[in-house]
Coordinates of C-alpha atoms and ligand atoms in Angstrom, one line a residue:
M1 CA 43.9 -38.9 1.1
N2 CA 41.3 -36.7 2.8
F3 CA 41.3 -32.9 2.6
N4 CA 39.0 -30.2 3.9
I5 CA 38.6 -27.2 1.6
A6 CA 37.0 -23.9 2.5
S7 CA 35.2 -22.8 -0.7
I8 CA 34.6 -19.1 -1.1
S9 CA 32.6 -18.4 -4.3
G10 CA 32.3 -14.6 -3.5
D11 CA 30.7 -12.2 -5.9
G12 CA 30.3 -11.6 -9.7
I13 CA 31.7 -14.5 -11.7
G14 CA 33.1 -16.1 -8.5
P15 CA 30.4 -18.7 -8.2
E16 CA 30.7 -19.7 -11.9
I17 CA 34.4 -20.2 -11.9
V18 CA 34.6 -21.9 -8.5
R19 CA 32.0 -24.3 -9.6
E20 CA 34.2 -25.4 -12.5
A21 CA 37.3 -25.7 -10.3
K22 CA 35.4 -27.9 -7.9
K23 CA 34.2 -30.0 -10.9
V24 CA 37.8 -30.6 -11.9
L25 CA 38.9 -31.3 -8.3
D26 CA 36.1 -33.9 -8.0
V27 CA 37.3 -35.7 -11.1
V28 CA 40.9 -35.7 -9.6
A29 CA 39.5 -37.1 -6.4
K30 CA 37.8 -39.9 -8.2
K31 CA 40.7 -40.8 -10.5
Y32 CA 43.3 -40.6 -7.8
N33 CA 41.3 -41.9 -4.9
H34 CA 41.1 -38.8 -2.7
T35 CA 38.3 -37.2 -0.8
F36 CA 37.8 -33.4 -0.9
N37 CA 35.3 -32.1 1.5
Y38 CA 34.0 -28.5 0.8
T39 CA 32.7 -26.1 3.4
E40 CA 31.0 -23.1 1.8
V41 CA 32.2 -19.8 3.3
L42 CA 30.7 -16.4 2.6
M43 CA 33.1 -13.5 1.9
G44 CA 32.8 -10.2 0.2
G45 CA 29.5 -8.6 -1.0
C46 CA 27.5 -11.7 -0.4
S47 CA 28.6 -11.8 3.2
I48 CA 27.8 -8.1 3.6
D49 CA 24.3 -8.8 2.3
A50 CA 23.9 -11.8 4.7
H51 CA 25.7 -10.6 7.8
G52 CA 26.5 -6.9 7.4
E53 CA 30.3 -7.5 7.2
P54 CA 32.6 -8.9 4.5
L55 CA 34.1 -11.7 6.6
T56 CA 32.6 -12.9 9.9
K57 CA 34.7 -14.4 12.7
E58 CA 33.0 -17.7 12.1
A59 CA 33.9 -17.6 8.4
L60 CA 37.5 -16.9 9.3
E61 CA 37.5 -19.8 11.8
T62 CA 36.2 -22.2 9.2
A63 CA 38.9 -21.1 6.8
K64 CA 41.6 -21.5 9.5
A65 CA 40.3 -25.0 10.3
S66 CA 40.6 -26.2 6.7
D67 CA 43.5 -27.6 4.8
A68 CA 43.2 -25.0 2.1
V69 CA 41.0 -22.1 0.9
L70 CA 39.7 -21.9 -2.7
L71 CA 38.5 -18.4 -3.6
G72 CA 36.7 -17.1 -6.7
A73 CA 36.7 -13.3 -6.4
V74 CA 34.9 -10.5 -4.4
G75 CA 33.6 -7.1 -5.2
G76 CA 31.1 -5.3 -7.5
T77 CA 31.2 -2.7 -10.1
V78 CA 33.6 -0.1 -8.8
G79 CA 31.8 3.3 -8.2
V80 CA 28.3 2.1 -8.7
D81 CA 27.7 -1.1 -6.7
K82 CA 25.5 -1.2 -3.7
W83 CA 28.5 -1.6 -1.3
Y84 CA 30.4 1.4 -2.7
D85 CA 29.4 3.9 0.0
L86 CA 30.3 1.6 2.9
A87 CA 33.3 2.5 5.1
P88 CA 36.5 0.9 3.6
N89 CA 36.7 -1.7 6.4
L90 CA 33.2 -2.9 5.5
R91 CA 33.5 -3.1 1.8
P92 CA 33.8 -6.5 0.0
E93 CA 37.6 -6.2 -0.6
A94 CA 38.2 -5.8 3.1
G95 CA 37.3 -9.4 3.4
L96 CA 40.4 -10.3 1.3
L97 CA 42.7 -8.3 3.6
A98 CA 41.1 -9.8 6.7
I99 CA 41.4 -13.4 5.5
R100 CA 45.0 -13.0 4.3
K101 CA 45.9 -11.4 7.7
G102 CA 43.8 -13.9 9.7
L103 CA 45.5 -16.9 8.0
G104 CA 49.0 -15.4 8.4
L105 CA 49.8 -15.5 4.7
F106 CA 53.2 -13.9 4.0
A107 CA 54.1 -15.4 0.6
N108 CA 52.4 -14.7 -2.6
L109 CA 53.0 -16.9 -5.6
R110 CA 52.1 -15.8 -9.1
P111 CA 53.0 -18.1 -12.0
S112 CA 53.5 -16.7 -15.4
F113 CA 53.4 -19.2 -18.2
L114 CA 53.1 -18.7 -21.9
Y115 CA 51.0 -21.4 -23.6
D116 CA 52.2 -22.2 -27.1
E117 CA 48.5 -21.9 -28.3
L118 CA 48.2 -18.4 -26.8
K119 CA 51.4 -16.9 -28.1
S120 CA 49.6 -14.5 -30.3
A121 CA 48.2 -12.8 -27.2
C122 CA 51.8 -12.2 -25.9
P123 CA 52.7 -8.5 -26.4
L124 CA 56.4 -9.3 -26.7
K125 CA 58.2 -9.6 -30.0
E126 CA 57.8 -12.9 -31.9
S127 CA 61.3 -14.2 -31.3
V128 CA 60.9 -13.7 -27.5
A129 CA 57.4 -15.2 -27.4
D130 CA 58.6 -18.2 -29.5
A131 CA 61.2 -19.0 -26.8
G132 CA 58.3 -19.2 -24.3
F133 CA 58.5 -18.8 -20.6
D134 CA 57.5 -20.5 -17.4
M135 CA 58.3 -18.6 -14.2
M136 CA 57.0 -18.2 -10.6
I137 CA 57.2 -14.9 -8.8
V138 CA 57.4 -15.4 -5.1
R139 CA 56.7 -12.1 -3.3
E140 CA 56.9 -11.3 0.4
L141 CA 53.4 -10.1 1.3
T142 CA 53.3 -8.6 4.8
G143 CA 56.4 -6.5 5.3
G144 CA 58.5 -3.8 3.6
L145 CA 57.4 -0.4 2.4
Y146 CA 53.7 -1.1 2.4
F147 CA 53.6 -2.0 6.1
G148 CA 56.2 0.4 7.4
D149 CA 55.5 3.6 9.4
R150 CA 54.4 6.5 7.4
K151 CA 53.5 10.2 8.0
T152 CA 52.9 13.4 6.2
E153 CA 54.0 16.5 8.1
T154 CA 55.1 20.1 7.5
V155 CA 58.9 20.5 8.0
D156 CA 60.2 24.1 8.0
G157 CA 57.0 25.1 6.1
V158 CA 57.3 22.4 3.5
V159 CA 54.8 19.5 3.3
T160 CA 56.9 16.3 3.6
A161 CA 55.8 12.7 3.3
T162 CA 57.8 9.8 4.7
D163 CA 57.3 6.0 4.1
T164 CA 59.6 3.5 5.9
L165 CA 61.0 0.4 4.3
K166 CA 61.9 -2.1 7.0
Y167 CA 62.7 -5.9 7.1
D168 CA 64.0 -8.0 9.8
E169 CA 66.1 -11.1 9.2
N170 CA 63.3 -13.5 10.3
E171 CA 60.8 -12.0 7.8
I172 CA 63.3 -12.5 5.1
R173 CA 64.3 -16.0 6.2
R174 CA 60.7 -17.4 6.2
I175 CA 60.0 -16.1 2.6
A176 CA 63.4 -17.3 1.5
I177 CA 62.6 -20.8 2.8
K178 CA 59.3 -20.7 0.9
G179 CA 61.1 -19.6 -2.3
F180 CA 63.6 -22.4 -2.0
E181 CA 61.0 -25.0 -1.3
I182 CA 59.1 -23.9 -4.4
A183 CA 62.3 -23.9 -6.5
M184 CA 62.8 -27.5 -5.4
K185 CA 59.4 -28.4 -7.0
R186 CA 60.4 -26.7 -10.2
R187 CA 63.7 -26.2 -12.2
K188 CA 65.8 -25.4 -9.1
K189 CA 66.8 -21.9 -10.1
I190 CA 66.2 -18.7 -8.0
T191 CA 66.7 -15.2 -9.1
S192 CA 66.7 -13.1 -6.0
V193 CA 65.7 -9.5 -6.9
D194 CA 67.0 -6.6 -4.8
K195 CA 68.4 -3.1 -5.0
A196 CA 71.5 -3.8 -3.0
N197 CA 73.5 -1.1 -4.7
V198 CA 71.3 1.4 -2.7
L199 CA 69.2 -0.2 0.0
D200 CA 70.3 -1.6 3.4
T201 CA 67.2 -3.8 3.4
S202 CA 68.4 -5.4 0.1
R203 CA 71.8 -6.0 1.6
L204 CA 70.3 -7.8 4.5
W205 CA 68.0 -9.6 2.1
N206 CA 71.0 -10.9 0.1
K207 CA 72.8 -12.0 3.2
V208 CA 69.9 -14.1 4.5
I209 CA 69.2 -15.6 1.0
A210 CA 72.8 -16.7 0.9
E211 CA 72.5 -18.3 4.4
V212 CA 69.3 -20.1 3.5
A213 CA 70.8 -21.2 0.1
K214 CA 73.3 -23.4 2.0
D215 CA 70.4 -25.7 3.0
Y216 CA 69.4 -26.2 -0.7
P217 CA 72.7 -27.0 -2.5
E218 CA 70.7 -28.2 -5.6
V219 CA 69.2 -24.8 -6.2
V220 CA 71.2 -22.3 -8.3
V221 CA 70.9 -18.8 -7.0
E222 CA 71.6 -15.6 -8.8
N223 CA 71.1 -12.0 -7.6
M224 CA 69.6 -9.4 -9.9
L225 CA 68.9 -5.7 -9.4
V226 CA 65.2 -4.8 -9.7
D227 CA 65.7 -2.4 -12.6
N228 CA 67.6 -5.0 -14.5
C229 CA 64.9 -7.6 -13.7
A230 CA 62.2 -5.3 -15.1
M231 CA 64.1 -5.1 -18.4
Q232 CA 65.0 -8.8 -18.5
L233 CA 61.3 -9.8 -18.1
V234 CA 60.5 -8.2 -21.5
K235 CA 63.9 -9.0 -23.1
N236 CA 64.4 -12.6 -22.1
P237 CA 61.7 -14.0 -19.8
A238 CA 62.7 -17.6 -20.6
Q239 CA 65.8 -17.2 -18.3
F240 CA 63.6 -17.2 -15.2
D241 CA 62.4 -20.0 -13.0
V242 CA 61.6 -18.6 -9.5
I243 CA 61.9 -14.9 -9.0
L244 CA 62.1 -14.3 -5.2
T245 CA 61.6 -10.8 -4.0
E246 CA 60.3 -8.3 -1.4
N247 CA 56.9 -6.8 -1.3
M248 CA 57.0 -3.7 -3.4
F249 CA 59.4 -5.1 -6.1
G250 CA 57.2 -8.2 -6.2
D251 CA 54.0 -6.1 -6.6
I252 CA 55.3 -4.4 -9.7
L253 CA 57.3 -7.3 -11.2
S254 CA 54.4 -9.8 -10.8
D255 CA 52.0 -7.5 -12.7
E256 CA 54.6 -7.1 -15.4
A257 CA 55.3 -10.9 -15.6
S258 CA 51.6 -11.7 -15.8
M259 CA 50.7 -9.1 -18.4
V260 CA 53.3 -10.5 -20.8
T261 CA 51.2 -13.6 -21.0
G262 CA 48.5 -11.4 -22.5
S263 CA 45.4 -13.1 -20.9
I264 CA 43.9 -12.2 -17.5
G265 CA 41.6 -15.2 -17.4
M266 CA 44.6 -17.6 -17.3
L267 CA 46.5 -16.2 -14.3
S268 CA 46.4 -18.1 -11.1
S269 CA 47.8 -17.2 -7.7
A270 CA 48.4 -18.6 -4.2
S271 CA 49.2 -17.1 -0.8
L272 CA 51.0 -19.2 1.7
G273 CA 52.0 -18.9 5.4
A274 CA 54.1 -20.9 7.7
T275 CA 52.0 -24.1 7.5
K276 CA 50.6 -26.0 4.5
L277 CA 47.4 -24.0 4.7
G278 CA 47.1 -21.7 1.7
L279 CA 44.7 -19.4 -0.1
Y280 CA 44.2 -20.1 -3.9
E281 CA 42.6 -17.6 -6.2
P282 CA 42.7 -16.3 -9.7
S283 CA 44.6 -13.1 -10.2
H284 CA 41.6 -11.4 -11.8
G285 CA 38.7 -9.8 -10.0
A286 CA 34.9 -10.5 -9.9
A287 CA 34.3 -9.2 -13.4
P288 CA 30.8 -8.0 -12.7
D289 CA 30.4 -6.9 -16.4
I290 CA 30.1 -10.6 -17.4
A291 CA 28.7 -12.2 -14.3
G292 CA 25.9 -14.7 -14.6
Q293 CA 26.4 -15.2 -18.3
D294 CA 28.4 -18.4 -18.2
I295 CA 31.1 -16.9 -20.4
A296 CA 33.9 -16.2 -17.9
N297 CA 37.2 -18.1 -18.4
P298 CA 37.5 -20.6 -15.5
I299 CA 41.1 -21.6 -16.3
A300 CA 42.8 -19.2 -13.8
T301 CA 40.7 -20.7 -11.0
I302 CA 41.3 -24.2 -12.2
L303 CA 45.0 -23.5 -12.3
S304 CA 44.8 -22.1 -8.8
A305 CA 43.1 -25.3 -7.7
A306 CA 46.1 -27.2 -9.3
M307 CA 48.4 -25.0 -7.2
M308 CA 46.4 -26.0 -4.1
L309 CA 47.0 -29.7 -5.0
R310 CA 50.7 -29.0 -5.4
Y311 CA 51.5 -26.7 -2.5
S312 CA 49.0 -27.4 0.2
F313 CA 48.4 -31.1 -0.4
D314 CA 51.7 -32.2 -2.0
L315 CA 49.8 -33.9 -4.8
D316 CA 52.2 -33.1 -7.5
K317 CA 51.1 -35.8 -9.9
E318 CA 47.5 -34.7 -9.7
A319 CA 48.4 -31.1 -10.2
D320 CA 50.4 -32.1 -13.3
A321 CA 47.3 -34.0 -14.6
V322 CA 45.2 -30.8 -14.3
E323 CA 47.7 -28.6 -16.0
A324 CA 48.2 -31.2 -18.8
A325 CA 44.4 -31.3 -19.3
I326 CA 44.3 -27.5 -19.7
K327 CA 47.1 -27.6 -22.3
Q328 CA 45.3 -30.4 -24.2
V329 CA 42.0 -28.4 -24.3
L330 CA 43.9 -25.4 -25.7
K331 CA 45.7 -27.6 -28.2
E332 CA 42.3 -28.8 -29.4
D333 CA 41.4 -25.1 -30.1
Y334 CA 38.8 -24.6 -27.4
R335 CA 38.6 -21.0 -26.2
T336 CA 36.4 -18.9 -23.9
V337 CA 35.4 -15.6 -25.3
D338 CA 38.3 -13.6 -23.6
I339 CA 41.0 -15.7 -25.4
M340 CA 39.0 -16.3 -28.6
T341 CA 40.7 -15.8 -32.0
E342 CA 39.7 -16.6 -35.5
G343 CA 39.3 -20.3 -36.4
M344 CA 39.1 -21.4 -32.8
K345 CA 36.0 -23.1 -31.2
Q346 CA 34.3 -20.8 -28.7
V347 CA 32.9 -22.4 -25.5
K348 CA 31.1 -21.3 -22.4
C349 CA 32.6 -21.3 -18.9
S350 CA 30.8 -24.6 -17.9
E351 CA 31.8 -26.2 -21.2
M352 CA 35.4 -25.3 -20.6
G353 CA 35.2 -27.0 -17.2
D354 CA 33.7 -30.1 -18.7
L355 CA 36.3 -30.3 -21.5
I356 CA 39.1 -30.1 -18.9
C357 CA 37.5 -32.7 -16.7
E358 CA 37.2 -35.1 -19.7
R359 CA 40.9 -34.8 -20.4
I360 CA 42.3 -35.5 -16.9
A361 CA 44.4 -38.7 -17.2
Ligands
NAD401 P1 38.4 -7.6 -13.1 O1 39.6 -8.5 -13.1 O2 37.2 -8.1 -12.3 O3 37.9 -7.4 -14.6 C1 38.8 -6.7 -15.6 C2 38.3 -7.1 -17.0 O4 38.7 -8.4 -17.2 C3 36.8 -7.1 -17.1 O5 36.5 -6.7 -18.5 C4 36.4 -8.5 -17.0 O6 35.2 -8.9 -17.7 C5 37.6 -9.3 -17.5 N1 37.8 -10.6 -16.8 C6 38.3 -10.7 -15.6 N2 38.3 -12.0 -15.3 C7 37.9 -12.7 -16.4 C8 37.7 -14.1 -16.7 N3 37.9 -15.0 -15.8 N4 37.2 -14.4 -17.9 C9 36.9 -13.4 -18.8 N5 37.1 -12.1 -18.6 C10 37.6 -11.7 -17.4 O7 38.8 -6.2 -12.5 P2 38.0 -4.9 -12.2 O8 36.9 -4.7 -13.2 O9 38.9 -3.8 -11.9 O10 37.3 -5.2 -10.8 C11 35.9 -5.7 -10.6 C12 35.7 -6.0 -9.1 O11 36.6 -7.1 -8.7 C13 36.0 -4.8 -8.2 O12 35.0 -4.8 -7.2 C14 37.3 -5.1 -7.6 O13 37.6 -4.5 -6.4 C15 37.3 -6.7 -7.5 N6 38.6 -7.3 -7.5 C16 38.6 -8.4 -6.7 C17 39.8 -9.2 -6.6 C18 39.8 -10.4 -5.8 O14 38.8 -10.8 -5.3 N7 41.0 -10.9 -5.5 C19 40.9 -8.8 -7.4 C20 40.8 -7.7 -8.3 C21 39.6 -7.0 -8.3

């Protein structure tokens, strides 16, 4: 099959890690008889330098016209980079918000998976880490508290701030459908997270989830209060397959779920909209402190490329092959510096990419 990918290297380590992900995709293309065409798109600091803005209209149009967008990271060293004094809407990170909005991406996917070989990095107690975990947080991305009306005013002489938490049934339904579709590609279990003992939005959330669930009889659905979920993530993360939740709960829980894996260079993510077009990027930033040294861990970006194969292109077999190759490399004790421990074999960013390519079956 033939797919068009908008490739955004961005800033810092972005070009190094995207290069490795493309290397891996090219091996997949050759082995499985596909064609991936890349169009380079500037975003972030590099676009500011070239065009005076973090994302041009043309760049957004290129992204919109593609089948998927693969992104490294954008941004410089916070506080000291040359873009720091620009207005917020002209800084590198504004490109991220603009592309997410421009592509209509309302679902954020963050997998949290504990590799056997990296269990020592897991901050949870040994018995919990030994059980392992493999979950996907599906978070609503464009509604709820972060997008509601807000104001700060003086009421009867007292400064008072108000934020509004609002969801309509259509917003909930479209993220619910995404969540169920993703569960169907996994172990077919959804934990829907809410605060229905207090919030009306959560009660509506649960009602719509229950309606959508009728179309997916194979998926087991459970409801969990957000405070309980925060506890269960550190007590028994193995119980989760897909965690489906609204924007703010997802913001907090996805960071908690990723930190229990212990290694930032391993965490992938995807943002999806109503169509198959998605944006795939590592969860980490541009890491300017190590940029240009060929020492960054490219695995989060390569895993994001595997998500692109699975969710935008429906190439599940190919995605499995990439994930298996990563597991094999770790099993053979190869590590980039961020996940290096005693007795392991330290490799550079480009070597890690090569090792993964060689193991794609
Ligand atoms: P960061 O994630 O870039 O770096 C945090 C720490 O983790 C650094 O020590 C870095 O060296 C290390 N690290 C990150 N990714 C790594 C990898 N793949 N391999 C090895 N080590 C890795 O976060 P930060 O320092 O807070 O932000 C740096 C810049 O990135 C800022 O300009 C910030 O705005 C931007 N940022 C961009 C995105 C994005 O593009 N989606 C996300 C977060 C931060």
